[in-house]
Amino acid sequence: MRFDILTLFPEMFAGVFDATIIGRAREMGHVEIVLRNIRDYAPGKHHVTDDTPYGGGGGMIMKPEPIFNAVEAILGIEIPPDGYRSLLQQGYPPIILLTPQGRLLKQAVARELAVHERLLLLCGRYEGVDERVCQFLVTDELSIGDYVLSGGEIAAMVLVDVLTRLIPGVLGDPEATANDSHSAGLLEYPHYTRPANYRGQTVPDILLSGHHAKLTEWRRQQSLARTLARRPDLLAEAELSEVDRKYLATLQDSSEDEVTP
Ligand code: SAM
């Protein structure tokens, strides 16, 4: 998978993209990341990339020209007057703006995006980008959460990380992501490692029992119980079996018993 990241601060990505899983994925050729400095595409001697907002108000707005120029140069195209969106059908890559106004990045959204061979990620700064960039260039807008960052760079790093994990061959164990929180709509069960007794706190017996079927059942129940306790909103969308539903019902009954005088 290839990412072209359009940013005013390419230097922010060093480290995050060089180490551990993303670094290895790049070395192995699973992922290619090309950092594009938007300033390089800004016309004029001073390569100005931002300006004051029409109508007044504080802050600066990222100008459209450098961003349109960057996309045209990177893809070797001319953006049609009705916008870039029509080029998607011809196989050109999606252009994703990272913005707190976008749809929320969830694991299901990541899976949907992971099918693409190439993505262009646009990082905003200041008060954001000129609206014509959103209307005529960007094909998707993603938010990493309901809060405001200073720029889209950290959001782009999050997106690249989430997508890289989904590329076959990047994680040694292909099953590794199957039980991850949010993969099947639930939170993952708790993990323990050696020692079995740490400061008097012991590991649940089931984990030491070697009983495979019971362990699988325990993990599923822990996953359901955690999700019910911490993120009950997820249960509405999760794939649940009849056995899961019965177990959840017993948990709900017992918690009601606790509060009933
Ligand atoms: N004035 C904008 C608004 O209220 O929608 C916020 C601008 S923010 C200070 C600057 C840039 O950070 C945005 O253009 C966007 O690229 C990025 N950003 C901020 N919060 C984000 C979030 N939750 N998810 C993704 N990108 C975000």
PDB file of C-alpha atoms and ligand atoms in Angstrom:
ATOM      1  CA  MET A   1       0.000   0.000   0.000  1.00  0.00           C
ATOM      2  CA  ARG A   2       1.297   3.441  -0.827  1.00  0.00           C
ATOM      3  CA  PHE A   3       0.632   6.657   1.065  1.00  0.00           C
ATOM      4  CA  ASP A   4       1.431  10.119  -0.285  1.00  0.00           C
ATOM      5  CA  ILE A   5       1.183  12.487   2.667  1.00  0.00           C
ATOM      6  CA  LEU A   6       0.691  16.167   1.883  1.00  0.00           C
ATOM      7  CA  THR A   7       1.858  18.230   4.822  1.00  0.00           C
ATOM      8  CA  LEU A   8       3.518  21.489   5.781  1.00  0.00           C
ATOM      9  CA  PHE A   9       5.603  19.633   8.363  1.00  0.00           C
ATOM     10  CA  PRO A  10       7.154  16.500   6.827  1.00  0.00           C
ATOM     11  CA  GLU A  11       9.808  16.478   9.541  1.00  0.00           C
ATOM     12  CA  MET A  12       7.148  15.428  12.086  1.00  0.00           C
ATOM     13  CA  PHE A  13       6.929  11.927  10.629  1.00  0.00           C
ATOM     14  CA  ALA A  14      10.506  10.811  11.275  1.00  0.00           C
ATOM     15  CA  GLY A  15      10.642   8.271  14.075  1.00  0.00           C
ATOM     16  CA  VAL A  16       7.019   7.190  13.904  1.00  0.00           C
ATOM     17  CA  PHE A  17       7.431   5.893  10.369  1.00  0.00           C
ATOM     18  CA  ASP A  18      10.967   4.571  10.825  1.00  0.00           C
ATOM     19  CA  ALA A  19      10.508   2.318  13.840  1.00  0.00           C
ATOM     20  CA  THR A  20       8.768  -0.929  14.806  1.00  0.00           C
ATOM     21  CA  ILE A  21       5.867  -2.257  12.735  1.00  0.00           C
ATOM     22  CA  ILE A  22       5.596   0.576  10.192  1.00  0.00           C
ATOM     23  CA  GLY A  23       9.399   0.732   9.817  1.00  0.00           C
ATOM     24  CA  ARG A  24       9.554  -3.018   9.195  1.00  0.00           C
ATOM     25  CA  ALA A  25       6.572  -2.925   6.834  1.00  0.00           C
ATOM     26  CA  ARG A  26       8.398  -0.269   4.795  1.00  0.00           C
ATOM     27  CA  GLU A  27      11.625  -2.263   4.775  1.00  0.00           C
ATOM     28  CA  MET A  28       9.766  -5.352   3.604  1.00  0.00           C
ATOM     29  CA  GLY A  29       8.026  -3.400   0.850  1.00  0.00           C
ATOM     30  CA  HIS A  30       4.493  -3.829   2.230  1.00  0.00           C
ATOM     31  CA  VAL A  31       4.166  -0.081   2.653  1.00  0.00           C
ATOM     32  CA  GLU A  32       5.556   2.877   0.761  1.00  0.00           C
ATOM     33  CA  ILE A  33       5.281   6.327   2.311  1.00  0.00           C
ATOM     34  CA  VAL A  34       6.102   9.464   0.350  1.00  0.00           C
ATOM     35  CA  LEU A  35       6.105  12.750   2.247  1.00  0.00           C
ATOM     36  CA  ARG A  36       5.167  15.772   0.137  1.00  0.00           C
ATOM     37  CA  ASN A  37       5.831  19.248   1.431  1.00  0.00           C
ATOM     38  CA  ILE A  38       2.888  21.404   0.323  1.00  0.00           C
ATOM     39  CA  ARG A  39       5.176  24.449   0.445  1.00  0.00           C
ATOM     40  CA  ASP A  40       7.148  23.049  -2.515  1.00  0.00           C
ATOM     41  CA  TYR A  41       4.050  23.462  -4.674  1.00  0.00           C
ATOM     42  CA  ALA A  42       3.199  27.022  -3.581  1.00  0.00           C
ATOM     43  CA  PRO A  43       3.792  29.589  -6.329  1.00  0.00           C
ATOM     44  CA  GLY A  44       5.861  32.747  -5.856  1.00  0.00           C
ATOM     45  CA  LYS A  45       9.191  33.565  -4.337  1.00  0.00           C
ATOM     46  CA  HIS A  46       7.954  33.140  -0.781  1.00  0.00           C
ATOM     47  CA  HIS A  47       5.964  29.939  -1.314  1.00  0.00           C
ATOM     48  CA  VAL A  48       3.053  31.242   0.740  1.00  0.00           C
ATOM     49  CA  THR A  49       0.650  28.464   1.765  1.00  0.00           C
ATOM     50  CA  ASP A  50      -1.845  30.295   4.001  1.00  0.00           C
ATOM     51  CA  ASP A  51      -3.838  33.514   4.107  1.00  0.00           C
ATOM     52  CA  THR A  52      -6.374  35.347   6.271  1.00  0.00           C
ATOM     53  CA  PRO A  53     -10.033  34.270   6.085  1.00  0.00           C
ATOM     54  CA  TYR A  54     -12.528  36.164   3.936  1.00  0.00           C
ATOM     55  CA  GLY A  55     -15.088  37.798   6.202  1.00  0.00           C
ATOM     56  CA  GLY A  56     -12.613  38.246   9.003  1.00  0.00           C
ATOM     57  CA  GLY A  57     -12.108  36.201  12.127  1.00  0.00           C
ATOM     58  CA  GLY A  58      -8.957  34.868  13.686  1.00  0.00           C
ATOM     59  CA  GLY A  59      -6.453  32.384  12.372  1.00  0.00           C
ATOM     60  CA  MET A  60      -5.142  31.523   8.939  1.00  0.00           C
ATOM     61  CA  ILE A  61      -6.540  29.306   6.202  1.00  0.00           C
ATOM     62  CA  MET A  62      -4.528  27.008   3.950  1.00  0.00           C
ATOM     63  CA  LYS A  63      -4.726  28.354   0.403  1.00  0.00           C
ATOM     64  CA  PRO A  64      -6.168  26.125  -2.332  1.00  0.00           C
ATOM     65  CA  GLU A  65      -3.494  26.687  -5.048  1.00  0.00           C
ATOM     66  CA  PRO A  66      -0.579  24.864  -3.401  1.00  0.00           C
ATOM     67  CA  ILE A  67      -2.785  21.883  -2.555  1.00  0.00           C
ATOM     68  CA  PHE A  68      -4.339  21.617  -6.038  1.00  0.00           C
ATOM     69  CA  ASN A  69      -0.860  22.089  -7.570  1.00  0.00           C
ATOM     70  CA  ALA A  70       0.563  19.363  -5.350  1.00  0.00           C
ATOM     71  CA  VAL A  71      -2.088  16.818  -6.353  1.00  0.00           C
ATOM     72  CA  GLU A  72      -1.709  17.668 -10.054  1.00  0.00           C
ATOM     73  CA  ALA A  73       2.071  17.305  -9.879  1.00  0.00           C
ATOM     74  CA  ILE A  74       2.043  14.119  -7.790  1.00  0.00           C
ATOM     75  CA  LEU A  75      -0.488  12.339 -10.012  1.00  0.00           C
ATOM     76  CA  GLY A  76       0.555  13.993 -13.292  1.00  0.00           C
ATOM     77  CA  ILE A  77      -3.017  15.102 -14.047  1.00  0.00           C
ATOM     78  CA  GLU A  78      -5.097  18.215 -14.480  1.00  0.00           C
ATOM     79  CA  ILE A  79      -8.036  18.410 -12.082  1.00  0.00           C
ATOM     80  CA  PRO A  80     -11.232  18.589 -14.194  1.00  0.00           C
ATOM     81  CA  PRO A  81     -13.443  21.691 -13.652  1.00  0.00           C
ATOM     82  CA  ASP A  82     -16.107  19.554 -11.933  1.00  0.00           C
ATOM     83  CA  GLY A  83     -13.527  18.287  -9.475  1.00  0.00           C
ATOM     84  CA  TYR A  84     -11.271  15.308  -8.774  1.00  0.00           C
ATOM     85  CA  ARG A  85     -14.042  12.945  -7.641  1.00  0.00           C
ATOM     86  CA  SER A  86     -14.878  11.941 -11.242  1.00  0.00           C
ATOM     87  CA  LEU A  87     -11.311  10.587 -11.613  1.00  0.00           C
ATOM     88  CA  LEU A  88     -11.883   7.954  -8.923  1.00  0.00           C
ATOM     89  CA  GLN A  89     -13.700   5.759 -11.457  1.00  0.00           C
ATOM     90  CA  GLN A  90     -10.573   5.884 -13.653  1.00  0.00           C
ATOM     91  CA  GLY A  91      -8.538   4.324 -10.852  1.00  0.00           C
ATOM     92  CA  TYR A  92      -6.991   7.440  -9.345  1.00  0.00           C
ATOM     93  CA  PRO A  93      -6.462   7.167  -5.585  1.00  0.00           C
ATOM     94  CA  PRO A  94      -8.831   8.572  -2.956  1.00  0.00           C
ATOM     95  CA  ILE A  95      -7.728  11.871  -1.413  1.00  0.00           C
ATOM     96  CA  ILE A  96      -8.447  11.906   2.305  1.00  0.00           C
ATOM     97  CA  LEU A  97      -8.512  15.091   4.338  1.00  0.00           C
ATOM     98  CA  LEU A  98      -7.826  14.610   8.032  1.00  0.00           C
ATOM     99  CA  THR A  99     -10.294  16.888   9.790  1.00  0.00           C
ATOM    100  CA  PRO A 100     -12.314  16.950  13.012  1.00  0.00           C
ATOM    101  CA  GLN A 101     -15.356  17.427  10.767  1.00  0.00           C
ATOM    102  CA  GLY A 102     -14.909  14.102   8.951  1.00  0.00           C
ATOM    103  CA  ARG A 103     -16.523  10.732   9.551  1.00  0.00           C
ATOM    104  CA  LEU A 104     -15.070   8.983  12.535  1.00  0.00           C
ATOM    105  CA  LEU A 105     -12.173   6.586  11.888  1.00  0.00           C
ATOM    106  CA  LYS A 106     -13.275   3.203  13.167  1.00  0.00           C
ATOM    107  CA  GLN A 107     -11.913  -0.279  12.502  1.00  0.00           C
ATOM    108  CA  ALA A 108     -14.710  -0.870   9.952  1.00  0.00           C
ATOM    109  CA  VAL A 109     -13.697   2.327   8.106  1.00  0.00           C
ATOM    110  CA  ALA A 110     -10.063   1.183   8.177  1.00  0.00           C
ATOM    111  CA  ARG A 111     -11.036  -2.180   6.656  1.00  0.00           C
ATOM    112  CA  GLU A 112     -12.940  -0.333   3.930  1.00  0.00           C
ATOM    113  CA  LEU A 113      -9.885   1.829   3.126  1.00  0.00           C
ATOM    114  CA  ALA A 114      -7.388  -1.041   3.314  1.00  0.00           C
ATOM    115  CA  VAL A 115      -8.530  -2.332  -0.100  1.00  0.00           C
ATOM    116  CA  HIS A 116      -6.893   0.623  -1.864  1.00  0.00           C
ATOM    117  CA  GLU A 117      -3.394   0.316  -3.280  1.00  0.00           C
ATOM    118  CA  ARG A 118      -2.727   4.008  -2.847  1.00  0.00           C
ATOM    119  CA  LEU A 119      -4.098   6.863  -0.743  1.00  0.00           C
ATOM    120  CA  LEU A 120      -3.293  10.569  -0.679  1.00  0.00           C
ATOM    121  CA  LEU A 121      -3.566  12.002   2.836  1.00  0.00           C
ATOM    122  CA  LEU A 122      -3.958  15.737   3.283  1.00  0.00           C
ATOM    123  CA  CYS A 123      -2.952  17.246   6.628  1.00  0.00           C
ATOM    124  CA  GLY A 124      -4.600  20.525   7.568  1.00  0.00           C
ATOM    125  CA  ARG A 125      -3.076  23.215   9.779  1.00  0.00           C
ATOM    126  CA  TYR A 126      -4.178  26.529  11.288  1.00  0.00           C
ATOM    127  CA  GLU A 127      -7.984  26.960  10.918  1.00  0.00           C
ATOM    128  CA  GLY A 128      -8.035  24.312   8.204  1.00  0.00           C
ATOM    129  CA  VAL A 129      -8.130  24.297   4.398  1.00  0.00           C
ATOM    130  CA  ASP A 130     -10.049  26.518   1.970  1.00  0.00           C
ATOM    131  CA  GLU A 131     -13.490  24.945   1.455  1.00  0.00           C
ATOM    132  CA  ARG A 132     -12.895  24.517  -2.302  1.00  0.00           C
ATOM    133  CA  VAL A 133     -10.288  21.903  -1.451  1.00  0.00           C
ATOM    134  CA  CYS A 134     -13.016  19.931   0.355  1.00  0.00           C
ATOM    135  CA  GLN A 135     -15.523  20.427  -2.460  1.00  0.00           C
ATOM    136  CA  PHE A 136     -13.402  19.806  -5.560  1.00  0.00           C
ATOM    137  CA  LEU A 137     -10.364  17.802  -4.498  1.00  0.00           C
ATOM    138  CA  VAL A 138     -10.939  15.734  -1.415  1.00  0.00           C
ATOM    139  CA  THR A 139     -12.915  12.492  -1.805  1.00  0.00           C
ATOM    140  CA  ASP A 140     -13.190  11.554   1.880  1.00  0.00           C
ATOM    141  CA  GLU A 141     -12.872  13.357   5.203  1.00  0.00           C
ATOM    142  CA  LEU A 142     -11.769  11.475   8.308  1.00  0.00           C
ATOM    143  CA  SER A 143     -11.624  12.434  11.955  1.00  0.00           C
ATOM    144  CA  ILE A 144      -9.684  10.417  14.514  1.00  0.00           C
ATOM    145  CA  GLY A 145     -11.920  11.578  17.372  1.00  0.00           C
ATOM    146  CA  ASP A 146     -14.147  14.287  18.739  1.00  0.00           C
ATOM    147  CA  TYR A 147     -11.390  16.693  19.773  1.00  0.00           C
ATOM    148  CA  VAL A 148      -9.249  19.226  17.923  1.00  0.00           C
ATOM    149  CA  LEU A 149      -5.577  18.619  17.160  1.00  0.00           C
ATOM    150  CA  SER A 150      -3.205  21.361  16.053  1.00  0.00           C
ATOM    151  CA  GLY A 151      -2.700  19.693  12.690  1.00  0.00           C
ATOM    152  CA  GLY A 152      -3.584  16.667  10.601  1.00  0.00           C
ATOM    153  CA  GLU A 153      -0.116  15.087  10.840  1.00  0.00           C
ATOM    154  CA  ILE A 154      -0.752  13.057  13.988  1.00  0.00           C
ATOM    155  CA  ALA A 155      -4.126  11.977  12.563  1.00  0.00           C
ATOM    156  CA  ALA A 156      -2.370  10.863   9.345  1.00  0.00           C
ATOM    157  CA  MET A 157       0.128   8.858  11.423  1.00  0.00           C
ATOM    158  CA  VAL A 158      -2.770   7.173  13.217  1.00  0.00           C
ATOM    159  CA  LEU A 159      -4.437   6.303   9.916  1.00  0.00           C
ATOM    160  CA  VAL A 160      -1.221   4.906   8.401  1.00  0.00           C
ATOM    161  CA  ASP A 161      -0.606   2.814  11.526  1.00  0.00           C
ATOM    162  CA  VAL A 162      -4.151   1.412  11.580  1.00  0.00           C
ATOM    163  CA  LEU A 163      -4.043   0.533   7.868  1.00  0.00           C
ATOM    164  CA  THR A 164      -0.534  -0.924   7.970  1.00  0.00           C
ATOM    165  CA  ARG A 165      -1.593  -3.471  10.595  1.00  0.00           C
ATOM    166  CA  LEU A 166      -4.283  -4.703   8.212  1.00  0.00           C
ATOM    167  CA  ILE A 167      -1.935  -5.430   5.306  1.00  0.00           C
ATOM    168  CA  PRO A 168      -1.438  -9.189   4.970  1.00  0.00           C
ATOM    169  CA  GLY A 169       2.110 -10.164   5.935  1.00  0.00           C
ATOM    170  CA  VAL A 170       2.821  -7.111   8.096  1.00  0.00           C
ATOM    171  CA  LEU A 171       2.035  -8.808  11.410  1.00  0.00           C
ATOM    172  CA  GLY A 172       3.808 -12.140  11.803  1.00  0.00           C
ATOM    173  CA  ASP A 173       0.654 -13.961  12.914  1.00  0.00           C
ATOM    174  CA  PRO A 174      -2.199 -13.465  10.414  1.00  0.00           C
ATOM    175  CA  GLU A 175      -4.673 -14.197  13.249  1.00  0.00           C
ATOM    176  CA  ALA A 176      -3.153 -11.458  15.395  1.00  0.00           C
ATOM    177  CA  THR A 177      -5.741  -8.833  14.567  1.00  0.00           C
ATOM    178  CA  ALA A 178      -8.763 -11.147  14.630  1.00  0.00           C
ATOM    179  CA  ASN A 179      -9.393 -10.742  18.359  1.00  0.00           C
ATOM    180  CA  ASP A 180      -8.167  -7.183  18.633  1.00  0.00           C
ATOM    181  CA  SER A 181     -10.577  -4.761  20.229  1.00  0.00           C
ATOM    182  CA  HIS A 182     -13.066  -3.428  17.660  1.00  0.00           C
ATOM    183  CA  SER A 183     -12.161  -6.047  15.032  1.00  0.00           C
ATOM    184  CA  ALA A 184     -15.312  -8.066  15.633  1.00  0.00           C
ATOM    185  CA  GLY A 185     -17.153  -5.269  17.399  1.00  0.00           C
ATOM    186  CA  LEU A 186     -16.049  -6.208  20.938  1.00  0.00           C
ATOM    187  CA  LEU A 187     -13.214  -5.224  23.268  1.00  0.00           C
ATOM    188  CA  GLU A 188     -10.491  -7.832  23.644  1.00  0.00           C
ATOM    189  CA  TYR A 189     -10.204 -10.128  26.692  1.00  0.00           C
ATOM    190  CA  PRO A 190      -7.500  -9.418  29.334  1.00  0.00           C
ATOM    191  CA  HIS A 191      -3.950 -10.719  28.897  1.00  0.00           C
ATOM    192  CA  TYR A 192      -1.471 -12.044  31.459  1.00  0.00           C
ATOM    193  CA  THR A 193       2.140 -13.184  31.227  1.00  0.00           C
ATOM    194  CA  ARG A 194       4.722 -14.648  33.641  1.00  0.00           C
ATOM    195  CA  PRO A 195       5.031 -14.689  36.623  1.00  0.00           C
ATOM    196  CA  ALA A 196       1.817 -16.506  37.597  1.00  0.00           C
ATOM    197  CA  ASN A 197       1.937 -14.804  40.988  1.00  0.00           C
ATOM    198  CA  TYR A 198       3.056 -11.179  41.059  1.00  0.00           C
ATOM    199  CA  ARG A 199       2.962  -9.368  44.396  1.00  0.00           C
ATOM    200  CA  GLY A 200       0.295 -11.762  45.554  1.00  0.00           C
ATOM    201  CA  GLN A 201      -1.893 -11.148  42.493  1.00  0.00           C
ATOM    202  CA  THR A 202      -2.442 -14.402  40.651  1.00  0.00           C
ATOM    203  CA  VAL A 203      -3.291 -15.231  37.083  1.00  0.00           C
ATOM    204  CA  PRO A 204      -6.793 -16.765  36.592  1.00  0.00           C
ATOM    205  CA  ASP A 205      -6.593 -20.579  36.990  1.00  0.00           C
ATOM    206  CA  ILE A 206      -8.160 -21.193  33.591  1.00  0.00           C
ATOM    207  CA  LEU A 207      -5.085 -19.737  31.863  1.00  0.00           C
ATOM    208  CA  LEU A 208      -2.860 -22.333  33.519  1.00  0.00           C
ATOM    209  CA  SER A 209      -5.268 -25.246  33.069  1.00  0.00           C
ATOM    210  CA  GLY A 210      -4.325 -26.160  29.493  1.00  0.00           C
ATOM    211  CA  HIS A 211      -8.037 -26.734  28.796  1.00  0.00           C
ATOM    212  CA  HIS A 212      -8.407 -25.266  25.332  1.00  0.00           C
ATOM    213  CA  ALA A 213     -12.179 -25.226  24.924  1.00  0.00           C
ATOM    214  CA  LYS A 214     -12.740 -23.743  28.380  1.00  0.00           C
ATOM    215  CA  LEU A 215     -10.073 -21.109  27.731  1.00  0.00           C
ATOM    216  CA  THR A 216     -11.770 -20.073  24.473  1.00  0.00           C
ATOM    217  CA  GLU A 217     -15.095 -19.802  26.322  1.00  0.00           C
ATOM    218  CA  TRP A 218     -13.523 -17.797  29.163  1.00  0.00           C
ATOM    219  CA  ARG A 219     -11.920 -15.358  26.715  1.00  0.00           C
ATOM    220  CA  ARG A 220     -15.179 -14.837  24.865  1.00  0.00           C
ATOM    221  CA  GLN A 221     -17.015 -14.219  28.141  1.00  0.00           C
ATOM    222  CA  GLN A 222     -14.338 -11.787  29.331  1.00  0.00           C
ATOM    223  CA  SER A 223     -14.591  -9.969  26.031  1.00  0.00           C
ATOM    224  CA  LEU A 224     -18.375  -9.705  26.343  1.00  0.00           C
ATOM    225  CA  ALA A 225     -18.223  -8.645  29.995  1.00  0.00           C
ATOM    226  CA  ARG A 226     -15.622  -5.962  29.262  1.00  0.00           C
ATOM    227  CA  THR A 227     -17.570  -4.589  26.364  1.00  0.00           C
ATOM    228  CA  LEU A 228     -20.757  -4.497  28.425  1.00  0.00           C
ATOM    229  CA  ALA A 229     -18.975  -2.717  31.278  1.00  0.00           C
ATOM    230  CA  ARG A 230     -16.856  -0.263  29.268  1.00  0.00           C
ATOM    231  CA  ARG A 231     -18.471   0.202  25.864  1.00  0.00           C
ATOM    232  CA  PRO A 232     -22.053  -1.089  25.936  1.00  0.00           C
ATOM    233  CA  ASP A 233     -22.724   1.026  22.808  1.00  0.00           C
ATOM    234  CA  LEU A 234     -20.613  -1.430  20.792  1.00  0.00           C
ATOM    235  CA  LEU A 235     -22.881  -4.378  21.562  1.00  0.00           C
ATOM    236  CA  ALA A 236     -25.656  -3.064  19.329  1.00  0.00           C
ATOM    237  CA  GLU A 237     -23.435  -3.589  16.251  1.00  0.00           C
ATOM    238  CA  ALA A 238     -21.409  -6.622  17.357  1.00  0.00           C
ATOM    239  CA  GLU A 239     -21.929 -10.069  15.858  1.00  0.00           C
ATOM    240  CA  LEU A 240     -23.335 -12.054  18.755  1.00  0.00           C
ATOM    241  CA  SER A 241     -24.320 -15.711  18.933  1.00  0.00           C
ATOM    242  CA  GLU A 242     -27.267 -17.009  20.936  1.00  0.00           C
ATOM    243  CA  VAL A 243     -24.784 -18.217  23.579  1.00  0.00           C
ATOM    244  CA  ASP A 244     -23.253 -14.702  23.735  1.00  0.00           C
ATOM    245  CA  ARG A 245     -26.678 -13.130  24.213  1.00  0.00           C
ATOM    246  CA  LYS A 246     -27.570 -15.534  26.995  1.00  0.00           C
ATOM    247  CA  TYR A 247     -24.291 -14.793  28.755  1.00  0.00           C
ATOM    248  CA  LEU A 248     -24.847 -11.051  28.456  1.00  0.00           C
ATOM    249  CA  ALA A 249     -28.364 -11.484  29.823  1.00  0.00           C
ATOM    250  CA  THR A 250     -26.983 -13.272  32.898  1.00  0.00           C
ATOM    251  CA  LEU A 251     -24.500 -10.434  33.422  1.00  0.00           C
ATOM    252  CA  GLN A 252     -27.228  -7.840  33.091  1.00  0.00           C
ATOM    253  CA  ASP A 253     -29.516  -9.763  35.465  1.00  0.00           C
ATOM    254  CA  SER A 254     -26.803 -10.077  38.084  1.00  0.00           C
ATOM    255  CA  SER A 255     -25.945  -6.362  37.881  1.00  0.00           C
ATOM    256  CA  GLU A 256     -29.653  -5.499  38.276  1.00  0.00           C
ATOM    257  CA  ASP A 257     -29.781  -7.788  41.324  1.00  0.00           C
ATOM    258  CA  GLU A 258     -26.886  -5.869  42.803  1.00  0.00           C
ATOM    259  CA  VAL A 259     -28.650  -2.513  42.634  1.00  0.00           C
ATOM    260  CA  THR A 260     -32.108  -3.806  43.594  1.00  0.00           C
ATOM    261  CA  PRO A 261     -32.562  -3.342  47.363  1.00  0.00           C
TER     262      PRO A 261
HETATM  263  N1  SAM B   1     -10.979  25.100  12.676  1.00  0.00           N
HETATM  264  C1  SAM B   1     -11.079  23.680  12.448  1.00  0.00           C
HETATM  265  C2  SAM B   1     -12.451  23.199  12.887  1.00  0.00           C
HETATM  266  O1  SAM B   1     -12.950  23.714  13.870  1.00  0.00           O
HETATM  267  O2  SAM B   1     -12.988  22.263  12.273  1.00  0.00           O
HETATM  268  C3  SAM B   1      -9.994  22.928  13.211  1.00  0.00           C
HETATM  269  C4  SAM B   1      -8.627  23.177  12.667  1.00  0.00           C
HETATM  270  S1  SAM B   1      -7.382  22.256  13.494  1.00  0.00           S
HETATM  271  C5  SAM B   1      -6.755  23.419  14.628  1.00  0.00           C
HETATM  272  C6  SAM B   1      -6.091  22.153  12.310  1.00  0.00           C
HETATM  273  C7  SAM B   1      -6.042  20.864  11.532  1.00  0.00           C
HETATM  274  O3  SAM B   1      -5.826  19.779  12.410  1.00  0.00           O
HETATM  275  C8  SAM B   1      -7.276  20.479  10.762  1.00  0.00           C
HETATM  276  O4  SAM B   1      -7.363  21.141   9.536  1.00  0.00           O
HETATM  277  C9  SAM B   1      -7.114  18.992  10.594  1.00  0.00           C
HETATM  278  O5  SAM B   1      -6.291  18.678   9.490  1.00  0.00           O
HETATM  279  C10 SAM B   1      -6.370  18.597  11.862  1.00  0.00           C
HETATM  280  N2  SAM B   1      -7.240  17.985  12.878  1.00  0.00           N
HETATM  281  C11 SAM B   1      -7.639  18.567  14.030  1.00  0.00           C
HETATM  282  N3  SAM B   1      -8.394  17.744  14.737  1.00  0.00           N
HETATM  283  C12 SAM B   1      -8.497  16.602  14.032  1.00  0.00           C
HETATM  284  C13 SAM B   1      -9.175  15.359  14.261  1.00  0.00           C
HETATM  285  N4  SAM B   1      -9.902  15.158  15.340  1.00  0.00           N
HETATM  286  N5  SAM B   1      -9.058  14.396  13.323  1.00  0.00           N
HETATM  287  C14 SAM B   1      -8.338  14.603  12.203  1.00  0.00           C
HETATM  288  N6  SAM B   1      -7.676  15.763  11.935  1.00  0.00           N
HETATM  289  C15 SAM B   1      -7.757  16.739  12.837  1.00  0.00           C
END
